[in-house]
mmCIF file of C-alpha atoms (C1' of nucleotides) in Angstrom:
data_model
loop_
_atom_site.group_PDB
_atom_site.id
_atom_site.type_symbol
_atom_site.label_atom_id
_atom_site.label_comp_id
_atom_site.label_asym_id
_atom_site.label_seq_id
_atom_site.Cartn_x
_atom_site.Cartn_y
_atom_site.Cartn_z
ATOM 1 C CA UNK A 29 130.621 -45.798 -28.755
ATOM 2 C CA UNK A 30 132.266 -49.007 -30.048
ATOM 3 C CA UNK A 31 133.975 -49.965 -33.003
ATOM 4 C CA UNK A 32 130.949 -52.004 -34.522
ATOM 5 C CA UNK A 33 129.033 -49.309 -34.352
ATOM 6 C CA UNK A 34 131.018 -46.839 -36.187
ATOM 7 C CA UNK A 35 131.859 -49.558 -38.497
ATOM 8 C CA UNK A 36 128.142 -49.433 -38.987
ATOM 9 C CA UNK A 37 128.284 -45.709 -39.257
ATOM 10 C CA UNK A 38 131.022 -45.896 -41.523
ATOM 11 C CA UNK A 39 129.608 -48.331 -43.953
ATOM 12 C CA UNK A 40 126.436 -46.330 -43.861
ATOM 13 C CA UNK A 41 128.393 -43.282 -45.502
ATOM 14 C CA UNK A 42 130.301 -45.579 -47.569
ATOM 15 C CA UNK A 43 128.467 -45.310 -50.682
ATOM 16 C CA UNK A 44 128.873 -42.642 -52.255
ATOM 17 C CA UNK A 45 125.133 -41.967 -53.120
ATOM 18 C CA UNK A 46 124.385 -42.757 -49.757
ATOM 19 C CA UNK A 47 126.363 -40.370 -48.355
ATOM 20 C CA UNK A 48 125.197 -37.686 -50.586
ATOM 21 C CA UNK A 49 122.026 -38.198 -49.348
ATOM 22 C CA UNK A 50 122.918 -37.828 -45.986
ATOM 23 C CA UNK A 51 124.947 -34.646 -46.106
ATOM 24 C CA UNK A 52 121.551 -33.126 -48.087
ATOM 25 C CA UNK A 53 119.469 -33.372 -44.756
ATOM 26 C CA UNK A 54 122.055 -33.023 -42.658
ATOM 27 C CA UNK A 55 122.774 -29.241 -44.247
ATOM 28 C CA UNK A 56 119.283 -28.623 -43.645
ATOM 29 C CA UNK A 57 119.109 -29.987 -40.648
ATOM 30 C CA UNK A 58 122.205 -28.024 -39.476
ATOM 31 C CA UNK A 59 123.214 -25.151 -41.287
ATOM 32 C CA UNK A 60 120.134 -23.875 -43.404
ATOM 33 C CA UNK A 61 121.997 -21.640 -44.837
ATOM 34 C CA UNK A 62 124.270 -23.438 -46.996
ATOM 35 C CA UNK A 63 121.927 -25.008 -48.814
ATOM 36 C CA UNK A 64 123.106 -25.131 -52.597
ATOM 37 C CA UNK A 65 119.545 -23.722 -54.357
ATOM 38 C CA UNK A 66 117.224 -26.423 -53.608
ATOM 39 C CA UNK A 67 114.993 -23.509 -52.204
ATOM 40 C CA UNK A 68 112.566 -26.273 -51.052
ATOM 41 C CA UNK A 69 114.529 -28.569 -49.455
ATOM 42 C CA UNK A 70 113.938 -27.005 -46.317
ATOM 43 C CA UNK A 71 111.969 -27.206 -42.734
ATOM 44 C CA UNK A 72 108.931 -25.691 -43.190
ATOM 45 C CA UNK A 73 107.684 -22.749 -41.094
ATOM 46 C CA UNK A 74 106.967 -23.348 -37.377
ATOM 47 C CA UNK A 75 108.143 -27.191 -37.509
ATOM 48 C CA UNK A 76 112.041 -26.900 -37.205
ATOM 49 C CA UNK A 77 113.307 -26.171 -33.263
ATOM 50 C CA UNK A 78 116.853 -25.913 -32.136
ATOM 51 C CA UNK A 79 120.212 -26.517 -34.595
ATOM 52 C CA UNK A 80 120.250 -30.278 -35.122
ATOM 53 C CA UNK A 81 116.993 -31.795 -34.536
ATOM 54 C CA UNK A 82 115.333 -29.496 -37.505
ATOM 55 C CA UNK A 83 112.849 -31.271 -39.239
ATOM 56 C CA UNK A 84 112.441 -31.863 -42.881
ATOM 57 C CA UNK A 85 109.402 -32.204 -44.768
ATOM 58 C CA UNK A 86 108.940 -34.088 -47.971
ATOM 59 C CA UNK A 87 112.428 -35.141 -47.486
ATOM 60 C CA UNK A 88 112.142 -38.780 -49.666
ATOM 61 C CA UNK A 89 110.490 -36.155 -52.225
ATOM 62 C CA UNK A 90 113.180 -33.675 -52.422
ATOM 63 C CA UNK A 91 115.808 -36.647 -52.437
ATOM 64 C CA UNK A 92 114.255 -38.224 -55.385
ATOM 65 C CA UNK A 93 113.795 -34.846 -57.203
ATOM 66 C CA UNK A 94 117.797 -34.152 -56.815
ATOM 67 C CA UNK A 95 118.898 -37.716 -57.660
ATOM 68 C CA UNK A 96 119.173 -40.115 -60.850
ATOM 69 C CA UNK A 97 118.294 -43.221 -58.907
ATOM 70 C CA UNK A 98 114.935 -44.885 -58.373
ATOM 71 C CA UNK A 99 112.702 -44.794 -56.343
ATOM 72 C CA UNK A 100 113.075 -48.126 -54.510
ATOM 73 C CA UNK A 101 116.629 -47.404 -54.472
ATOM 74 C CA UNK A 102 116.466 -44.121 -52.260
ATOM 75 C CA UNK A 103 114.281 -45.874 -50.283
ATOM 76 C CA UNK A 104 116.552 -48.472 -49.438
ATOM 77 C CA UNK A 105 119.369 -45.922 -48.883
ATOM 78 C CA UNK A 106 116.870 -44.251 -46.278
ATOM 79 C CA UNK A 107 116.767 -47.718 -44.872
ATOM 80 C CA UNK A 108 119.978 -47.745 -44.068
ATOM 81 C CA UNK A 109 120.659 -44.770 -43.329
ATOM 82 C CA UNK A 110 117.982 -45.579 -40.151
ATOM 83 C CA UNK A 111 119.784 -48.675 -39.523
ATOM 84 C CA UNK A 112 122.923 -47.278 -39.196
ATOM 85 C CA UNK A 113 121.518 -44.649 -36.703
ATOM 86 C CA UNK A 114 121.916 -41.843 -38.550
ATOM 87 C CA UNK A 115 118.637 -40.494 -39.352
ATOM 88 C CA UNK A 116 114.948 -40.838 -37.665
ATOM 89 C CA UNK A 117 112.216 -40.694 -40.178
ATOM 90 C CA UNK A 118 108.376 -40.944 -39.502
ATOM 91 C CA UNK A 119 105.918 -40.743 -42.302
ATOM 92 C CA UNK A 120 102.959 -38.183 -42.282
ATOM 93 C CA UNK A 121 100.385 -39.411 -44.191
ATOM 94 C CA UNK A 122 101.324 -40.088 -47.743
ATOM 95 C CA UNK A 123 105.114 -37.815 -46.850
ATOM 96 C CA UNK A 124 108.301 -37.983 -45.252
ATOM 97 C CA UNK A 125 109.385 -36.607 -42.062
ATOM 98 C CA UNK A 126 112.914 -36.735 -40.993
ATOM 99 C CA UNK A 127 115.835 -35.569 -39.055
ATOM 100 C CA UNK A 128 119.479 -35.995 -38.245
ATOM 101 C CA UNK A 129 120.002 -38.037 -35.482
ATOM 102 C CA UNK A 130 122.677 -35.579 -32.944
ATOM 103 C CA UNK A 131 123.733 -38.824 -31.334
ATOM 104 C CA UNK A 132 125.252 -40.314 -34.111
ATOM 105 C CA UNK A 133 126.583 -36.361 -35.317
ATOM 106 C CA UNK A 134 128.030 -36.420 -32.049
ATOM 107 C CA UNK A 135 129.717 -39.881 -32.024
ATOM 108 C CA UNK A 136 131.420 -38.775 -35.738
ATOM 109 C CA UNK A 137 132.698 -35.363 -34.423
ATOM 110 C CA UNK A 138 134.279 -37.394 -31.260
ATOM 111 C CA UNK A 139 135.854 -40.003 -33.492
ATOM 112 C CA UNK A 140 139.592 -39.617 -33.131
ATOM 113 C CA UNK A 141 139.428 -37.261 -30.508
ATOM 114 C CA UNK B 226 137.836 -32.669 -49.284
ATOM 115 C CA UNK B 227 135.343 -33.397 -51.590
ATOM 116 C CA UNK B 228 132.594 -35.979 -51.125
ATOM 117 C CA UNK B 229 134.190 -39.105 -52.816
ATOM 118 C CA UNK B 230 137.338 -38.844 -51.014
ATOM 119 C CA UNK B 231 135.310 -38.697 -47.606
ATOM 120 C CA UNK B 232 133.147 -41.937 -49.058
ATOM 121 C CA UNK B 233 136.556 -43.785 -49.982
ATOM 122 C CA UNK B 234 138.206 -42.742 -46.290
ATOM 123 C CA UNK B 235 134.667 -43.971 -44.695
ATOM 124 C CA UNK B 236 134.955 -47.691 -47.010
ATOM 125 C CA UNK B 237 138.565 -48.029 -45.429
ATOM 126 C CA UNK B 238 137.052 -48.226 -42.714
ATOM 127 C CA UNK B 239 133.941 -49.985 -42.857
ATOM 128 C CA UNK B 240 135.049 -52.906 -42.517
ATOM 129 C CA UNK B 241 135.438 -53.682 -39.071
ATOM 130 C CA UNK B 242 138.849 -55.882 -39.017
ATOM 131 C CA UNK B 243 140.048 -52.558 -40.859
ATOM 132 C CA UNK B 244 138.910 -50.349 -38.675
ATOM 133 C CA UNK B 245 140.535 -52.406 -35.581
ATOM 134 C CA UNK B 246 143.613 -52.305 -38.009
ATOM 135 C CA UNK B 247 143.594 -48.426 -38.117
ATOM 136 C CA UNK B 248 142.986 -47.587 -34.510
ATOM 137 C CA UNK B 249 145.542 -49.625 -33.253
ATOM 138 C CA UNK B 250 148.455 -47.802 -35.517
ATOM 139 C CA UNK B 251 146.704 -44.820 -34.755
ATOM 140 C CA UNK B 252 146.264 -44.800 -30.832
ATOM 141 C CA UNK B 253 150.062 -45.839 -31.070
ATOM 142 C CA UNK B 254 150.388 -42.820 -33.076
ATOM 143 C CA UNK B 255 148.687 -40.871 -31.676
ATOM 144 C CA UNK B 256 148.062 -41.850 -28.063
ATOM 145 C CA UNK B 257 150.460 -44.138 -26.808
ATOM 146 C CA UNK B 258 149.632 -44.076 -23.466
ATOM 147 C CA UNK B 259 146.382 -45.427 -24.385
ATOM 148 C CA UNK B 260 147.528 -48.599 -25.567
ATOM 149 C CA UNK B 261 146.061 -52.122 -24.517
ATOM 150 C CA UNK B 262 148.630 -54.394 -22.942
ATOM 151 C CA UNK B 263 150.540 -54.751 -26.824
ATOM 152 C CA UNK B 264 153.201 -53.550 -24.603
ATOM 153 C CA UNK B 265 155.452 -54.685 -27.556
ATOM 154 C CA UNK B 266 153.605 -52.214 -30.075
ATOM 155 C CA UNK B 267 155.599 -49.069 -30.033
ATOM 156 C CA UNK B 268 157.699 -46.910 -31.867
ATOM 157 C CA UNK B 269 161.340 -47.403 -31.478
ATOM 158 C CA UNK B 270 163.404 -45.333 -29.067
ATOM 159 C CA UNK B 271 164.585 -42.528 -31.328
ATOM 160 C CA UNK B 272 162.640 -42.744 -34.214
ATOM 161 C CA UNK B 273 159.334 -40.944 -33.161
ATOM 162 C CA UNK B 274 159.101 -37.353 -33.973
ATOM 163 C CA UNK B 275 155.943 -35.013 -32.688
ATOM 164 C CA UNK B 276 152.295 -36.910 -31.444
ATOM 165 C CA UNK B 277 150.696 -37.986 -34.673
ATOM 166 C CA UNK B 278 153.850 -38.579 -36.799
ATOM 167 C CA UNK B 279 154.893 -41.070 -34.630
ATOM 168 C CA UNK B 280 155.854 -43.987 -36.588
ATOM 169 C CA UNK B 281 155.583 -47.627 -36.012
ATOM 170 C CA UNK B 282 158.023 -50.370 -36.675
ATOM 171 C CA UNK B 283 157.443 -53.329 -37.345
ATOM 172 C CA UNK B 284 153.451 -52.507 -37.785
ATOM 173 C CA UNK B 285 152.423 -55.163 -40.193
ATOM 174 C CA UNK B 286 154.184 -58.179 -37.909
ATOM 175 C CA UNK B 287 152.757 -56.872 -34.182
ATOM 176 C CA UNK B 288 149.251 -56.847 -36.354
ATOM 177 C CA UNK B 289 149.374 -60.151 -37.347
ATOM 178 C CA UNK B 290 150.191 -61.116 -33.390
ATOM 179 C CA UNK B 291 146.974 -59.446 -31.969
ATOM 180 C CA UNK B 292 144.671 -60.493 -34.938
ATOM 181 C CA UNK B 293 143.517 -64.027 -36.190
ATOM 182 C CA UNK B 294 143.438 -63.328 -39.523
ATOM 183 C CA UNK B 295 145.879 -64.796 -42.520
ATOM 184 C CA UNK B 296 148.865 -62.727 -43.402
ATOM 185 C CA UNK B 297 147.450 -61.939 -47.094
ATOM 186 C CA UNK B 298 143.709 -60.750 -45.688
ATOM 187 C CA UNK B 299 146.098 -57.871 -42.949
ATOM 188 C CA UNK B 300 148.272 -57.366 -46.374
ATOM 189 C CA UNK B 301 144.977 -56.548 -48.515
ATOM 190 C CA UNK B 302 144.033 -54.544 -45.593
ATOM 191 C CA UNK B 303 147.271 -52.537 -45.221
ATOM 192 C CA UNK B 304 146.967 -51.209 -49.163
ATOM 193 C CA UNK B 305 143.305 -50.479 -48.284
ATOM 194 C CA UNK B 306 144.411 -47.639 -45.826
ATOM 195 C CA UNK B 307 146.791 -46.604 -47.983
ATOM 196 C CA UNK B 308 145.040 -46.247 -50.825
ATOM 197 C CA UNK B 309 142.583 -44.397 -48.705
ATOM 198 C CA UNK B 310 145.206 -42.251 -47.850
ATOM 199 C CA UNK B 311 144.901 -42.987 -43.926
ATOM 200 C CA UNK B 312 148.501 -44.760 -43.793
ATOM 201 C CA UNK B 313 151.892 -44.464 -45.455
ATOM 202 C CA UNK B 314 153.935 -47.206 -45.160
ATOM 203 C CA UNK B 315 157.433 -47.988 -46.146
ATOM 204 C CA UNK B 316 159.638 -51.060 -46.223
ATOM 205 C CA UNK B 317 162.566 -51.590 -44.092
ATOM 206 C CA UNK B 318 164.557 -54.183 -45.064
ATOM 207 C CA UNK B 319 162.064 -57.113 -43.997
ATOM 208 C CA UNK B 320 159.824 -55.151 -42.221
ATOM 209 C CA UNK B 321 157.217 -53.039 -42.014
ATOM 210 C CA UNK B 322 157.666 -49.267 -40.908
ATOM 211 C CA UNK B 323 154.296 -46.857 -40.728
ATOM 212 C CA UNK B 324 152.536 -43.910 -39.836
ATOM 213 C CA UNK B 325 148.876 -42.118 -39.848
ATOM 214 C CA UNK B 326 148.031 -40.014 -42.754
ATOM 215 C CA UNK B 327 147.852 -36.644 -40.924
ATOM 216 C CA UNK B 328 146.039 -35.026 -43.783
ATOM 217 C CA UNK B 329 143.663 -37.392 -43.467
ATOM 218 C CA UNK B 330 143.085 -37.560 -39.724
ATOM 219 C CA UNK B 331 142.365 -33.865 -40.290
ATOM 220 C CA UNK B 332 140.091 -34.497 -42.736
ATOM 221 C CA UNK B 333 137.929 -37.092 -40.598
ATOM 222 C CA UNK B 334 138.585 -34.648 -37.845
ATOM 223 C CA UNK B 335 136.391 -31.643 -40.272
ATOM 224 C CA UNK B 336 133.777 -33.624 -41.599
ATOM 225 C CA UNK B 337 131.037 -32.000 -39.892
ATOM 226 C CA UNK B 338 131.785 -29.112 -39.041
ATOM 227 C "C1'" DC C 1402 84.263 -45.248 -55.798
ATOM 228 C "C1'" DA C 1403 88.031 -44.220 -59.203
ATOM 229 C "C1'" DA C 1404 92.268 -42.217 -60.128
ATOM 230 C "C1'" DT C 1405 96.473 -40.370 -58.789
ATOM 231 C "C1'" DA C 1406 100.457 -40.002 -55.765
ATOM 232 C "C1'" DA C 1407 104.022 -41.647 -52.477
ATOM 233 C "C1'" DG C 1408 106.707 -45.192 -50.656
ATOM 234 C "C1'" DT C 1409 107.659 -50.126 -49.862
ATOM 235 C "C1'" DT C 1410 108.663 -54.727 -50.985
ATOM 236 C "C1'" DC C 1411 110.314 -58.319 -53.954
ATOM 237 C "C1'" DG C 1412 113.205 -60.889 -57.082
ATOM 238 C "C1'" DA C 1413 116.898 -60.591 -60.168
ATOM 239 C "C1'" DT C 1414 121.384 -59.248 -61.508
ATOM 240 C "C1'" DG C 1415 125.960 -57.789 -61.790
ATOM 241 C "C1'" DG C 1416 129.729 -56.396 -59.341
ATOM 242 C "C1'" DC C 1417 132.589 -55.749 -55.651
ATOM 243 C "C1'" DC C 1418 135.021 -57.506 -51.557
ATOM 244 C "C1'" DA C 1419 136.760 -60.127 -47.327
ATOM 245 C "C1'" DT C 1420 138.978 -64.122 -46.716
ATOM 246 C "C1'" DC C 1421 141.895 -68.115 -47.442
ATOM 247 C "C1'" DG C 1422 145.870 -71.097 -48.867
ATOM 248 C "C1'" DA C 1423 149.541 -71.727 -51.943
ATOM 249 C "C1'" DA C 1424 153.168 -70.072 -54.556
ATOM 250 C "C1'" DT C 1425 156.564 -66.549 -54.889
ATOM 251 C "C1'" DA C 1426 159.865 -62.868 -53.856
ATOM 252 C "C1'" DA C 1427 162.937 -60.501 -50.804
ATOM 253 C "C1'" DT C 1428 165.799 -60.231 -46.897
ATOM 254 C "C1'" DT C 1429 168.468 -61.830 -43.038
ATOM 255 C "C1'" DA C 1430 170.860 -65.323 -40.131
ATOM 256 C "C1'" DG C 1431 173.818 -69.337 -39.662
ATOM 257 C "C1'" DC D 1223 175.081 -71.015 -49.956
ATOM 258 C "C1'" DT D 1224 171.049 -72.667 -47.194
ATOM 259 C "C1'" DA D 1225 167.428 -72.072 -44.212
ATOM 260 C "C1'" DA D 1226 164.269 -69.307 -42.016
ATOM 261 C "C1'" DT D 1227 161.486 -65.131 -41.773
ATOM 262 C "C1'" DT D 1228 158.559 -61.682 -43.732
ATOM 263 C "C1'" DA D 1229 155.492 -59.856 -46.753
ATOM 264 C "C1'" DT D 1230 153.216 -59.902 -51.603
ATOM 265 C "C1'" DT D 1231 150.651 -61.781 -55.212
ATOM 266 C "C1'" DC D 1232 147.344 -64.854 -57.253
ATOM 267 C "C1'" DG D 1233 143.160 -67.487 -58.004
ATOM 268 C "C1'" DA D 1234 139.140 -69.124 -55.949
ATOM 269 C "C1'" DT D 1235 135.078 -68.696 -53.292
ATOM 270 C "C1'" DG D 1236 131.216 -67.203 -50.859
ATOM 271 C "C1'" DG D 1237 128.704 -63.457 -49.503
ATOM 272 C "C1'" DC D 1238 127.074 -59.028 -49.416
ATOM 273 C "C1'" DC D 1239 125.192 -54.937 -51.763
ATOM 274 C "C1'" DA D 1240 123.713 -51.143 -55.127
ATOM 275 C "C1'" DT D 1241 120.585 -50.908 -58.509
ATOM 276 C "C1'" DC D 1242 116.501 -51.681 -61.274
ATOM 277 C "C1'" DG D 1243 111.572 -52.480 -62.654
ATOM 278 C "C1'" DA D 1244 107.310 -54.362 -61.388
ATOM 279 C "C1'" DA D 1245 103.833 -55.254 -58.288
ATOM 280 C "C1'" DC D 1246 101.731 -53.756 -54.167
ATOM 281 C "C1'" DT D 1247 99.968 -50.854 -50.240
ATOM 282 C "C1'" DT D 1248 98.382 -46.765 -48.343
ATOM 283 C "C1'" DA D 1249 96.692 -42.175 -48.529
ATOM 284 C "C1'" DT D 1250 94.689 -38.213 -50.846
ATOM 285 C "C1'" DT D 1251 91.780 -36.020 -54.140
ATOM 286 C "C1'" DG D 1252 87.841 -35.480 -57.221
#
DNA sequence: CAATAAGTTCGATGGCCATCGAATAATTAG
DNA sequence: CTAATTATTCGATGGCCATCGAACTTATTG
C-alpha cells in the first residue's frame, strides 16, 4: 500500500470521535466478545460469517445511541470512514448495514512491519 | 494505550509530508538496508546500538535535502512527532541527533490485535 | 394517505493546521 | 571577532474540518 493511502487511513482515525466509532464495529466485527455491554450492538443471528467480514445491523443506530454527537455528524464520520477504506456500508431499507473492511485491517497490522 | 494517545500517534501522521518524514528516520532506524539511494542518511559508525535504537545524525539537515519544503514547515513537523511521542530528538552542538520512539512503534505495532 | 422514523444534505461557524518568509538565536569555522 | 551554518520562533494566511440545526428524502407503519 502507499503512503497516501495510509495517510488517508491515518487521517481517517485521526479524530478522536472518529476513531471511536471505528473501533465500536470493528470489536464487533472481530472479537464479539469484548464488547463493553452494548448487548445490541451486535450481528444478528444467521447474518455474521467468518472473523472479520461480520456484519452489523443497525450499526448508524447503535452509533448514535452510544454517542453525544448529531446525527448529521455521525453520518459524516461514516462518510469518511468509507472514504478512507475502512468500512463498507449498504443500507437495508430504512437501516444500516456494515462491516470492517479486512483489506484496510490488513494494511494497518502490516504497517511497520 | 488508550484511545486518544492512538488518535494523537495517527494525527502525526496524517499528514502526508509527516508521514514521509517518519518513515524515512524510521526505515534508517529500523531497516537500513532498505534505504533509497540517501546513501548519505545513516547513522554514524559507532554510534548505533541494537535495530530500532539506531540513531540518526544529522536527521533534521539530510531531511531538508530530500524534501522541498522550508526549514520552519520540517521544524513544525519534527515537534509534531515528538510530541506524538514517535521521535526523541536531541541537539548536538548544531545539529540534529534522533531516534524512533520504540514505545511507540510497539504501540502502532498492537493496535489491532 | 398521514405520521413517524432513519439518514442525508446543506450552509454556517469556529477552530485548528500546513506552509511560508523573516527575524532571531546558537554554534562553529576562519 | 566576523562570517557562515543550522535550527527555532513568530506572525500571517489560506484551507480544511468537526460540529450543529434545519430542511429534505426515503421507507415503514397504521
Amino acid at each position: 500500500m502507499e503512503q497516501s493511502n495510509y495517510s488517508k487511513i491515518f487521517k481517517a482515525l485521526s479524530s478522536e470521535q472518529r476513531l471511536k466509532i471505528f473501533l465500536m464495529i470493528y470489536k464487533q466485527c472481530c472479537n464479539p466478545k469484548d464488547q463493553q455491554g452494548g448487548a445490541e450492538f451486535k450481528a444478528e443471528e444467521g447474518k455474521s460469517c467468518c472473523p472479520g467480514t461480520r456484519i452489523i445491523e443497525k450499526a448508524f443506530t447503535h452509533v448514535c445511541d452510544c454517542m453525544k454527537l448529531s446525527r448529521s455528524t455521525i453520518s459524516h464520520h461514516f462518510k469518511e470512514l468509507q472514504n478512507a477504506g475502512l468500512i463498507t456500508c449498504e443500507r437495508d431499507g430504512r437501516n444500516y448495514r456494515c462491516k470492517v473492511n479486512e483489506q484496510a485491517v490488513k494494511a494497518i497490522r502490516d504497517f511497520l512491519k
